[in-house]
Coordinates of C-alpha atoms and ligand atoms in Angstrom, one line a residue:
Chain R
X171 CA -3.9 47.7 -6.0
X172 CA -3.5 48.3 -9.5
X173 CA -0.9 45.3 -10.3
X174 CA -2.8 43.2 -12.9
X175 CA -3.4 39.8 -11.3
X176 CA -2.4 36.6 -13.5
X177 CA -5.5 34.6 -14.7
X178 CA -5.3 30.7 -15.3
X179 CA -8.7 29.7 -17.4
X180 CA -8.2 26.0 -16.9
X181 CA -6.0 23.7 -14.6
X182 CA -2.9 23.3 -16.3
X183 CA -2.7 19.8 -16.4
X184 CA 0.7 19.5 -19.3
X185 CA 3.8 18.3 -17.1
X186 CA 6.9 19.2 -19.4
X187 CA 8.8 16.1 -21.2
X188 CA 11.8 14.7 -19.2
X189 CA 9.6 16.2 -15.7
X190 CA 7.2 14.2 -14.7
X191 CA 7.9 14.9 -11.3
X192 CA 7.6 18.9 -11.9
X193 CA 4.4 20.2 -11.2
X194 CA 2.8 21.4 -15.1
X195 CA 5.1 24.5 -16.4
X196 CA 2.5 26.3 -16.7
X197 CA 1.3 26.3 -12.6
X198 CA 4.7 27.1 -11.8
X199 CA 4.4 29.8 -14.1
X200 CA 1.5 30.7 -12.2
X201 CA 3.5 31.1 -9.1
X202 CA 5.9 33.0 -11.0
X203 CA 3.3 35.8 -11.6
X204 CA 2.4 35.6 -8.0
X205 CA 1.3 33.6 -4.9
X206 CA -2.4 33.9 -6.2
X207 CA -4.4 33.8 -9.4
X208 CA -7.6 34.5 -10.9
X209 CA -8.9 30.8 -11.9
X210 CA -12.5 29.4 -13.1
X211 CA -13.3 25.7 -12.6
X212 CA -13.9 23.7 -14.7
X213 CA -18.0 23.7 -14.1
X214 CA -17.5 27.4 -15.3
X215 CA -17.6 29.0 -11.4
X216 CA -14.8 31.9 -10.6
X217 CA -12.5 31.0 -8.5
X218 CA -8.6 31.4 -7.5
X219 CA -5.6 29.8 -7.5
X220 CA -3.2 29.6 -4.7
X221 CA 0.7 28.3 -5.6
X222 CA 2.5 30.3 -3.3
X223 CA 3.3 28.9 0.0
X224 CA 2.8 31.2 2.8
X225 CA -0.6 31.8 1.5
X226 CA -1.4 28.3 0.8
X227 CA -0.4 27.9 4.5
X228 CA -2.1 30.7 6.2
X229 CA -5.5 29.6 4.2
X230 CA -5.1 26.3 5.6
X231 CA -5.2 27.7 9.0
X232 CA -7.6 30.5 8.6
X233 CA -11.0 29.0 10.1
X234 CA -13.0 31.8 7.5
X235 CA -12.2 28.7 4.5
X236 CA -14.3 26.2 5.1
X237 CA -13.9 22.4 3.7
X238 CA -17.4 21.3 3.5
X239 CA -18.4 19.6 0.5
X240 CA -22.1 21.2 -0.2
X241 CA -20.5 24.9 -0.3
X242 CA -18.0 23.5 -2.8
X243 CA -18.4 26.4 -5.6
X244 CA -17.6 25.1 -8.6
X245 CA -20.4 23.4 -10.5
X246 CA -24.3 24.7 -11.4
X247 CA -26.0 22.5 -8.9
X248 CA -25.4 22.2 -5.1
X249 CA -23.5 19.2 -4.2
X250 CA -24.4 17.3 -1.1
X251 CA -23.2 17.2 2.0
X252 CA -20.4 14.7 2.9
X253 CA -21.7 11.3 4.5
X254 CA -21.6 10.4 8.0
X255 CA -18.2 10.2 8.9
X256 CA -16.5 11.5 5.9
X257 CA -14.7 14.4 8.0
X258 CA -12.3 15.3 5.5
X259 CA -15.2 17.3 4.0
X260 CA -16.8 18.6 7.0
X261 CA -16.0 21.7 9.5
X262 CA -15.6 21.5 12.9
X263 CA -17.4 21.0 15.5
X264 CA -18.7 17.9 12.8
X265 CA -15.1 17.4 11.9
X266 CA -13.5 17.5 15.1
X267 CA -16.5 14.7 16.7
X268 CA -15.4 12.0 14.3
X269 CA -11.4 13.5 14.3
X270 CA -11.2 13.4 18.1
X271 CA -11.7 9.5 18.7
X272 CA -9.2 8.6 15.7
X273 CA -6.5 10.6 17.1
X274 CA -5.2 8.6 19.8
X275 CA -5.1 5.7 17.6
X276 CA -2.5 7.4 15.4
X277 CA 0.2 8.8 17.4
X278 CA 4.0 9.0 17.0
X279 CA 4.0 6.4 19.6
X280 CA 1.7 3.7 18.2
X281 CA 2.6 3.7 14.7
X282 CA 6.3 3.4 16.1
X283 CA 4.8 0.3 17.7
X284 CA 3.7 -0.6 14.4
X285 CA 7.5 -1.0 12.3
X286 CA 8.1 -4.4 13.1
X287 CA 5.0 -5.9 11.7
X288 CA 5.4 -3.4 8.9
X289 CA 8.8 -4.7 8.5
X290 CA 7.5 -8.1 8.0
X291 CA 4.6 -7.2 5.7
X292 CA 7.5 -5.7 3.3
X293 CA 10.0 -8.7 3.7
X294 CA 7.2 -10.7 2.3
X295 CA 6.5 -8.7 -0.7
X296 CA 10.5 -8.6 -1.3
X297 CA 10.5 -11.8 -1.0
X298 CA 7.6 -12.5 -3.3
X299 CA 9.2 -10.5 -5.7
X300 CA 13.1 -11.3 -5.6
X301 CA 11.0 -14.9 -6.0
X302 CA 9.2 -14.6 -9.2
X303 CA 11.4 -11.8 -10.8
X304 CA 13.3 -10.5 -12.3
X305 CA 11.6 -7.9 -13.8
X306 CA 8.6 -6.9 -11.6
X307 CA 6.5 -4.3 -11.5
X308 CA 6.9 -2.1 -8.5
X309 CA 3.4 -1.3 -8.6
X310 CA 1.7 -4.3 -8.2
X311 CA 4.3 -6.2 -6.2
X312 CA 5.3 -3.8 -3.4
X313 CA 4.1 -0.3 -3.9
X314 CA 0.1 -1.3 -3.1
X315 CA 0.0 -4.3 -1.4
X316 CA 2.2 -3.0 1.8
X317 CA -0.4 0.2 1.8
X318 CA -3.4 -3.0 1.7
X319 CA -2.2 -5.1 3.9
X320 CA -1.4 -2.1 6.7
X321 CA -4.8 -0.8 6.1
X322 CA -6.6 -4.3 6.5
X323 CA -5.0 -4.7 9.7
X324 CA -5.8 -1.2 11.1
X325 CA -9.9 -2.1 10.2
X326 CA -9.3 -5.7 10.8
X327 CA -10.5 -7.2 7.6
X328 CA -10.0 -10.8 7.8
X329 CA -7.0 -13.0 6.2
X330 CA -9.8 -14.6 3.5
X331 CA -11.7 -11.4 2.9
X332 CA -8.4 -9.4 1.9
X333 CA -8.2 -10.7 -1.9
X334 CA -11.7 -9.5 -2.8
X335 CA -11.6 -6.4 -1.1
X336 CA -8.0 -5.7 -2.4
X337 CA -9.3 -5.9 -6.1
X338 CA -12.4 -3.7 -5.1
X339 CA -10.6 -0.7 -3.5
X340 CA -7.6 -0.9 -6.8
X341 CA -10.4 -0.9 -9.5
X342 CA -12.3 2.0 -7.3
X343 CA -9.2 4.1 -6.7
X344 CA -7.0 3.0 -9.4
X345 CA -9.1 5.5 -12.2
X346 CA -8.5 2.7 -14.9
X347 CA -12.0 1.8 -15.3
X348 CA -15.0 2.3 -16.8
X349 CA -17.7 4.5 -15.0
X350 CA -19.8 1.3 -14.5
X351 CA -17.0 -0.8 -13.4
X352 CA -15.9 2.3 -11.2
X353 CA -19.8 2.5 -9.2
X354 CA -19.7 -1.3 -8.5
X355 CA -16.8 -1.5 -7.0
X356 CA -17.5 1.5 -4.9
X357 CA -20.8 -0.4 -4.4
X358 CA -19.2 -3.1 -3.2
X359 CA -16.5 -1.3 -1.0
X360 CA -19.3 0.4 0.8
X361 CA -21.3 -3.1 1.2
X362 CA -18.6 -4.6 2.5
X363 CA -17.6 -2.0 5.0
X364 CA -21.2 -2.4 6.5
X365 CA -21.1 -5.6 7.1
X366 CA -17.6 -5.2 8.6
X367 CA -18.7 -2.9 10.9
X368 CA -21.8 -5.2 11.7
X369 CA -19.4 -7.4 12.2
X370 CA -17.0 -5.7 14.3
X371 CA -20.2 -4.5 16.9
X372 CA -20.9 -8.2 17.1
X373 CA -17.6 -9.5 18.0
X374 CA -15.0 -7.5 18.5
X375 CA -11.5 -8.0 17.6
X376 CA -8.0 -6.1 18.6
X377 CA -8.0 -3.6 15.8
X378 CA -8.8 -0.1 15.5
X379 CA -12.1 -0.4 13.6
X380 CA -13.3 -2.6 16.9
X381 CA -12.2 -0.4 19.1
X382 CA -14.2 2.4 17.6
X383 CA -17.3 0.2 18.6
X384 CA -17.0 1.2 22.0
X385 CA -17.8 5.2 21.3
X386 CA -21.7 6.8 20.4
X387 CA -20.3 6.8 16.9
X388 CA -23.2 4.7 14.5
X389 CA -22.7 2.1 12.1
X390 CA -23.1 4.3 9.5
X391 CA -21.0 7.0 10.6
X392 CA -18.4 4.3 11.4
X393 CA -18.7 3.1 7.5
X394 CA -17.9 6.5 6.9
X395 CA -14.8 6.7 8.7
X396 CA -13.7 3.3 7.6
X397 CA -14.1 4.6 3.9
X398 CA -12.1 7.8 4.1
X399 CA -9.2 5.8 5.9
X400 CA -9.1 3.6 3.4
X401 CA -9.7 6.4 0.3
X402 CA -7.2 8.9 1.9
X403 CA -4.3 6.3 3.8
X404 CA -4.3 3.6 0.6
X405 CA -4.0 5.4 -2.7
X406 CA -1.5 8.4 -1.4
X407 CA 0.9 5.8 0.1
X408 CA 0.9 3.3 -2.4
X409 CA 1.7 6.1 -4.9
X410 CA 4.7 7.8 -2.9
X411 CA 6.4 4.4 -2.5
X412 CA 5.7 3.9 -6.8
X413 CA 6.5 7.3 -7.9
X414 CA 9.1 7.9 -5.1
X415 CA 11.0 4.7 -6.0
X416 CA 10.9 6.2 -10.1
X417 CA 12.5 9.9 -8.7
X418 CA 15.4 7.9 -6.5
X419 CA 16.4 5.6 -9.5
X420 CA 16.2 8.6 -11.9
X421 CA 18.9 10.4 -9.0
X422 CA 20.7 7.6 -8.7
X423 CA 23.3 10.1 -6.8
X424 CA 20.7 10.1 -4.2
X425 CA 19.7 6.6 -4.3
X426 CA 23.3 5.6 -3.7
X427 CA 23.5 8.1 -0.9
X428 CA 20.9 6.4 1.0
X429 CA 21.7 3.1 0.2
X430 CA 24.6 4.3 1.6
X431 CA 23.5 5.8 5.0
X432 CA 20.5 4.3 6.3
X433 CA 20.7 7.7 8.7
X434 CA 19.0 9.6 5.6
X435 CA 15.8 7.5 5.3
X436 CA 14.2 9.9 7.5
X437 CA 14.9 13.1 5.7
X438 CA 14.4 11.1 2.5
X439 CA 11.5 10.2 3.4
X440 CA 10.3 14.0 4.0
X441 CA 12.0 15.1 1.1
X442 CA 10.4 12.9 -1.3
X443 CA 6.9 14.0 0.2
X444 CA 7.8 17.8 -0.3
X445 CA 9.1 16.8 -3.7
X446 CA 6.5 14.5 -5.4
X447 CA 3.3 16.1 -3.2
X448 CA 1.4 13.8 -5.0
X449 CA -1.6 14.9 -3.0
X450 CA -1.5 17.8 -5.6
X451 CA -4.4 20.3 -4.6
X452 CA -7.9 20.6 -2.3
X453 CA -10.2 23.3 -2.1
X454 CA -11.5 25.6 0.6
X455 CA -14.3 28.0 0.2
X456 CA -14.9 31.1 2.0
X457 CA -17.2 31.4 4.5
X458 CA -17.0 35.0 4.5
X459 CA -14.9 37.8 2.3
X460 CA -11.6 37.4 3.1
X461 CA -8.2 39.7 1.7
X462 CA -6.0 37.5 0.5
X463 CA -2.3 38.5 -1.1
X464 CA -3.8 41.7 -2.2
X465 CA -7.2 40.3 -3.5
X466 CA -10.6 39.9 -2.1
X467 CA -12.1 36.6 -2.2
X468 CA -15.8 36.9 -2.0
X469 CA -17.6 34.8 0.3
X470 CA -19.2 31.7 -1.1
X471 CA -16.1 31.7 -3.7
X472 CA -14.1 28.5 -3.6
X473 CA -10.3 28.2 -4.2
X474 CA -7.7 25.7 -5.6
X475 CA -4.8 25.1 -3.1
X476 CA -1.8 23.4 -4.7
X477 CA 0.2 22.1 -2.7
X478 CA 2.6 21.3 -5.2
X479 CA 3.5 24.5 -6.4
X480 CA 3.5 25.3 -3.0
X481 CA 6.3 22.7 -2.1
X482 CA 8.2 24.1 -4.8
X483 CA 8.2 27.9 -3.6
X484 CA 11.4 29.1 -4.4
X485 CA 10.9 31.8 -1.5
X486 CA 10.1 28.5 1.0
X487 CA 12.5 26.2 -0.2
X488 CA 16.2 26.9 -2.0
X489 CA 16.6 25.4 -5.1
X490 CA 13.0 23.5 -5.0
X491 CA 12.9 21.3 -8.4
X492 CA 16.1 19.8 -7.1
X493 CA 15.6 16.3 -5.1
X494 CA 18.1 16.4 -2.0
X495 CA 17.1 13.8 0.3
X496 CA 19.3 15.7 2.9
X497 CA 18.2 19.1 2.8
X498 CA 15.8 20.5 5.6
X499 CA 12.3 20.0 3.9
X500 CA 9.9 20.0 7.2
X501 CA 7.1 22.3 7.0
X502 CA 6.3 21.0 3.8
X503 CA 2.5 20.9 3.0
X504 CA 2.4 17.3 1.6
X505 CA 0.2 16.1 4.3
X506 CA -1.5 19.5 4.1
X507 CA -1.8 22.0 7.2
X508 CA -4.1 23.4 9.5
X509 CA -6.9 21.4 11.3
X510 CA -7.4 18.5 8.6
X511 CA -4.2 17.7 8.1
X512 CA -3.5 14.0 7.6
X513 CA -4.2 12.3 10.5
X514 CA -2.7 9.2 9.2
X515 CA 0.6 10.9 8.5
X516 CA 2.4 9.1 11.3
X517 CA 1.5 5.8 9.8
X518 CA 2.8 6.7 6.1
X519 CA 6.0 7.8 7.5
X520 CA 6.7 4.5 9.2
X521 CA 5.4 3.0 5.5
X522 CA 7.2 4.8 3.8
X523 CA 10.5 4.5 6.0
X524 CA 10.2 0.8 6.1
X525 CA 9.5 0.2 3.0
X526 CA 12.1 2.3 0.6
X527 CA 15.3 1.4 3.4
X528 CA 14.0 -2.1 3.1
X529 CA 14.0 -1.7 -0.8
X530 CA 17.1 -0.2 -1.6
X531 CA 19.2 -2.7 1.0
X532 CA 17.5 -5.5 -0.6
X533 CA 18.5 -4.9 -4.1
X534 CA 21.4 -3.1 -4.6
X535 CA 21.1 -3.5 -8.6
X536 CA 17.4 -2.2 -8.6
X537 CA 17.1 -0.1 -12.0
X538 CA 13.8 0.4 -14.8
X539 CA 13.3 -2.5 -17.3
X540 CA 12.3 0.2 -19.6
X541 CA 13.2 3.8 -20.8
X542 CA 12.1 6.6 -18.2
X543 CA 9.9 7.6 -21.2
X544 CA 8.2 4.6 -21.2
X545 CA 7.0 4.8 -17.7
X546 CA 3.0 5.1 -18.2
X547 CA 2.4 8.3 -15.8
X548 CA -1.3 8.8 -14.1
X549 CA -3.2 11.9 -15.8
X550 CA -3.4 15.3 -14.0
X551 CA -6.9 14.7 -13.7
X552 CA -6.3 12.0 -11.2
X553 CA -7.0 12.8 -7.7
X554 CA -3.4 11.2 -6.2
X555 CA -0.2 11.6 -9.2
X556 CA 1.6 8.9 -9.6
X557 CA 3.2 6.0 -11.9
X558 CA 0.5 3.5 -13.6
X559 CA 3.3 0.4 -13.1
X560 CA 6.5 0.4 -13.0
X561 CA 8.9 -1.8 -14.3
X562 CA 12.2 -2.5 -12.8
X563 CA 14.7 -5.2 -12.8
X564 CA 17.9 -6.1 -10.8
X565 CA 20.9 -8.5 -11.3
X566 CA 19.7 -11.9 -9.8
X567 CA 22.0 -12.7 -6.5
X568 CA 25.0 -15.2 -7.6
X569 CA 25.2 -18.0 -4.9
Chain V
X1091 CA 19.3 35.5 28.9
X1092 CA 16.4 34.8 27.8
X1093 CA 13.8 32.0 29.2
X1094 CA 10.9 30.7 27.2
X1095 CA 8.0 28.7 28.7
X1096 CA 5.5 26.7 26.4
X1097 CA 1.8 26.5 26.4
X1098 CA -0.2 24.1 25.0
X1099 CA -4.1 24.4 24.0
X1100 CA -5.5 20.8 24.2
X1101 CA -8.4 22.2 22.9
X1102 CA -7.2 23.4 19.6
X1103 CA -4.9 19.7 19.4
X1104 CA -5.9 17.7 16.7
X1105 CA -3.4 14.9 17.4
X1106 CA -1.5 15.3 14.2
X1107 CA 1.8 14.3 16.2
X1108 CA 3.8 17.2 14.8
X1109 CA 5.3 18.4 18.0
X1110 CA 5.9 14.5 18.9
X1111 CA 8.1 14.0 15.9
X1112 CA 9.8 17.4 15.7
X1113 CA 10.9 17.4 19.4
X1114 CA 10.2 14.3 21.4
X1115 CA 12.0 15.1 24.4
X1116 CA 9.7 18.6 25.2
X1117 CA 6.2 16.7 23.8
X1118 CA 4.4 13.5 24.1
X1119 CA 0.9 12.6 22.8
X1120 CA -1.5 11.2 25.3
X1121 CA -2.4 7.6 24.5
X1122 CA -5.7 7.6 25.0
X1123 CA -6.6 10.6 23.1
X1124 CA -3.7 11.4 20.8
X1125 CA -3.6 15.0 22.0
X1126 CA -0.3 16.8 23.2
X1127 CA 1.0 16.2 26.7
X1128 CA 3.8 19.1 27.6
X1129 CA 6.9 17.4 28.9
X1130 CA 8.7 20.6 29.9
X1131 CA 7.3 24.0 30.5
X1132 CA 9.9 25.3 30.8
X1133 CA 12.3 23.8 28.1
X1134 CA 16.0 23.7 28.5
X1135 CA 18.3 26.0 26.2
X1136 CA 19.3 23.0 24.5
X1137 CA 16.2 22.1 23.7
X1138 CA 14.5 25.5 22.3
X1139 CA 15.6 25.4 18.8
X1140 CA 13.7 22.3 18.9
X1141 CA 10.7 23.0 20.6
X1142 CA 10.6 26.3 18.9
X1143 CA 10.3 24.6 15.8
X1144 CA 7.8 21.9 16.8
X1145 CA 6.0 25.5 17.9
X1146 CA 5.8 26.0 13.7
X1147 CA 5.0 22.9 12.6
X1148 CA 2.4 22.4 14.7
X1149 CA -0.7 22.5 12.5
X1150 CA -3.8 24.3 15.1
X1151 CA -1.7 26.3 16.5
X1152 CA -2.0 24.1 19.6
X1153 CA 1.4 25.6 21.1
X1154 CA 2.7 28.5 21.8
X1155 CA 6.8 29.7 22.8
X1156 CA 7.1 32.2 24.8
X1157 CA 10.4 34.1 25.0
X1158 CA 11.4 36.6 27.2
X1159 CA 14.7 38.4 28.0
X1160 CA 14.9 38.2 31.5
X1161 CA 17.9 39.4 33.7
X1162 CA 20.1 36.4 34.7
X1163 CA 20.5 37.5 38.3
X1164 CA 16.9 37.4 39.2
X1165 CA 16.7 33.4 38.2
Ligands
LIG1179 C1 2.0 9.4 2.0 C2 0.8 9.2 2.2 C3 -0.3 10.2 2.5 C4 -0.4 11.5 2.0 C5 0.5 12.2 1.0 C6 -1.6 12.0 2.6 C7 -2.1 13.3 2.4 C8 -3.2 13.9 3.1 C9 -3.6 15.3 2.9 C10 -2.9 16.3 2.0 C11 -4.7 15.5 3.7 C12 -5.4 16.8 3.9 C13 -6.4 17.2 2.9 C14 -6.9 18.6 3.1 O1 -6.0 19.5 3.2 O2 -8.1 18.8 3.0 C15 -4.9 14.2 4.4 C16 -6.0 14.0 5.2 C17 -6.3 12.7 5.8 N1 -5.5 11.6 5.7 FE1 -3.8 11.4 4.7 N2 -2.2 11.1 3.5 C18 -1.4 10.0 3.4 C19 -1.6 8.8 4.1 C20 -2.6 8.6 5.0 C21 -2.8 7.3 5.7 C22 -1.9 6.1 5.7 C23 -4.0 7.5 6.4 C24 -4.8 6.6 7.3 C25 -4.7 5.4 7.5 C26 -4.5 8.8 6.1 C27 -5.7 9.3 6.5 C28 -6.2 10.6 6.4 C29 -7.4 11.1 6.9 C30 -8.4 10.4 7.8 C31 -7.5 12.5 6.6 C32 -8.6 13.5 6.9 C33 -8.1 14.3 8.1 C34 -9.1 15.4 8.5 O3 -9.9 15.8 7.6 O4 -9.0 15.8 9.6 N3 -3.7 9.4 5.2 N4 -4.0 13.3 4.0
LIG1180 S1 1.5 19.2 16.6 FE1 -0.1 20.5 17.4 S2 -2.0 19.4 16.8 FE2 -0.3 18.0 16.5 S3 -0.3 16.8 18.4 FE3 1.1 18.5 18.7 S4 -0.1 20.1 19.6 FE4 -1.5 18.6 18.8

């Protein structure tokens, strides 16, 4: 075809003023030109750039893009291959061996089973914080620790261990630290892990981790697993509940809509996933050349998938940059699509539908201590967007 | 009318729970392995919007609707 095809040189990472929960103007601008562009990470490789939803999806589920981390195209050197059971980064069959016993330990059903003890995780952090406040910071006082706690019960980390490891996994995943810092703790996550699994084989206990005991799986590949639930289910939940609580109070139409009707948390819940995406983008390289929206991407060539942009496709979704917690927003790619998508996704929306109906009934007055400006926003570099804290306040209870 | 009939590929199932949320009276996920258990083959008029959608969502491809117009006095 002879239509000139819109380049992008470097991953827009400027969100406009007054937006921070638009994807940068200049991506959507990208999508404006077209479902695909010409793109070159930042290691200097060519690559492309998908924003447009249809073929965002349609890569997702095309078995020629492969998600394995060694044919990851975009430095100089060859990166190597994910660890034992890191299946995010692997094909299948790999992927689908370490997938397949998880599965059943995430259904609709048994994270259903799960609210009540959810419910009280969150009461406890409400109640912490209604204690000690007002103000608070939503970050550190409900927004992670409900994410923690859920996660230390599905690997059964101990009551006394939770503190230490808590701290670890923040200063690994929180992007705040120096490189040093940053190894330790990783260091230390993974060292722990081990001897949690160690652990586990020894005696086991009624939690997920345990269970997993009883397959072929090793102790090392069961490290692995341990360390991508807790990389992928901690640091995208813990944001959505920050960053989602920032969009309702800055609609508070919205908010006072489902204060209002505790029938919307659902389709909040949804919405606020298609709307924040704060999983922003992952790659896929192909195995083979595959046409693609008019282009050819060469085999070996790796592309960006933003599922951002994506969520805000104006052909998918009317009216996209507007929040409206009752519109129709399934099929949105916030938990991605295909045969990696999240396989803790069942267990974020009971988090997530806990935790914000549990919120907003609890205080009524919620607002920001500070100006909207003010709120300290994580960088587009990070992996997971999101809000660094954020500081809210209510109108203490008259009794 | 028409009638539709539903196939599932437990093969292709990666126990994502998509159909499970989507339309809970058509799928179920098995509890041991997480992967899709087909509640009716043959879904109910009322309940094709639904299981046509949870056809959509579901992320493998697992399921698949079939429709067919079929003449009413051969049923
Ligand atoms: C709102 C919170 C969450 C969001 C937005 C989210 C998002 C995602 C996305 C976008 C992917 C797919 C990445 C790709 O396309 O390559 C993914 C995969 C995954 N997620 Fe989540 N996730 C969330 C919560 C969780 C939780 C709570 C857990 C587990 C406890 C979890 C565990 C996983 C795992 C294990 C994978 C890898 C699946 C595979 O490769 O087959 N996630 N998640
Ligand atoms: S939606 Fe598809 S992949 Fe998910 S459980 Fe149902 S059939 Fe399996």
């Amino acid at each position: 075809m002879g239509e000139s095809v819109h380049t992008v040189t470097t991953m827009p990472t400027a969100r406009r003023p007054g937006c921070p929960f638009d994807p940068p103007a200049e991506l959507l601008d990208a999508r404006r030109h077209g479902p695909i562009s010409r793109y070159t990470h930042p290691g200097g490789k060519p690559g492309w750039l998908i924003t447009g939803y249809d073929l965002v999806r349609s890569i997702l589920a095309d078995p020629r893009f492969s998600s394995r981390k060694e044919l990851m195209n975009v430095v100089d050197f060859e990166l190597p291959p994910a660890p034992p059971g890191e299946f995010l980064l692997m094909d299948d069959p790999q992927h689908r061996r370490y997938r397949k016993p998880l599965m059943g330990r995430f259904t609709v059903r048994r994270m259903r089973l799960l609210t009540e003890r959810i419910e009280q995780i969150t009461a406890d952090c409400l109640d912490a914080m209604a204690e000690t406040g007002p103000p608070a910071d939503l970050v550190t006082a409900f927004a992670k620790p409900i994410p923690t706690i859920v996660i230390c019960e599905i690997l059964g980390v101990p009551y006394e261990d939770r503190g230490s490891f808590q701290e670890q996994i923040d200063t690994f995943m929180g992007g705040e630290t120096s490189d040093e810092e940053l190894i330790a703790a990783y260091t230390a996550t993974q060292e722990y892990l081990a001897e949690l699994v160690a652990a586990k084989r020894a005696k086991p206990t009624d939690d997920v981790l345990s269970e997993l005991t009883d397959t072929d799986l090793t102790d090392e590949e069961l490290k692995g697993i341990s360390l991508i639930l807790l990389a992928a289910g901690f640091d995208t939940t813990a944001n959505m509940l920050s960053l989602g609580t920032f969009a309702l109070l800055r609609h508070p139409e919205q908010l006072a809509a489902l204060r209002a009707d505790p029938a919307l948390t659902d389709g909040a819940v949804e919405e606020l996933l298609r709307y924040l995406s704060v999983a922003k983008t992952f790659m896929r390289t192909a195995l083979e050349d595959v046409e693609v929206g008019g282009q050819t991407i060469e085999a070996g060539t790796t592309v960006v998938l933003s599922y951002n942009t994506a969520n805000r496709d104006p052909e998918r979704f009317s009216d996209p940059h507007v929040l409206d917690l009752r519109r129709q927003s399934d099929g949105h790619l916030a938990f991605s699509h295909g045969i990696h998508q999240c396989l803790g996704q069942q267990l974020a929306r009971v988090e997530m539908r806990v935790a914000f109906r549990a919120l907003v009934d609890r205080f009524p007055t919620l607002r920001l201590a500070v100006p909207a400006e003010e709120v300290g926003l994580r960088p587009e570099t990070a992996d997971i967007y999101g809000v660094k804290s954020l500081p809210v306040t209510w109108d203490e209870e008259r009794s | 009318m028409t009638t539709a009939f539903l196939r599932v590929d437990r093969e292709l199932c990666i126990g994502a729970g998509m159909c499970a949320l989507t339309a809970p009276e058509v799928f179920d996920q098995d509890p041991e392995d997480g992967r899709v258990l087909l509640l009716h083959a043959e879904p109910p008029t009322a309940r094709r919007t639904a299981a046509r959608m949870a056809a959509g969502a579901c992320p493998s491809g697992a399921i698949t609707l079939h429709e067919t117009e079929s003449d009413s006095s051969s049923s």
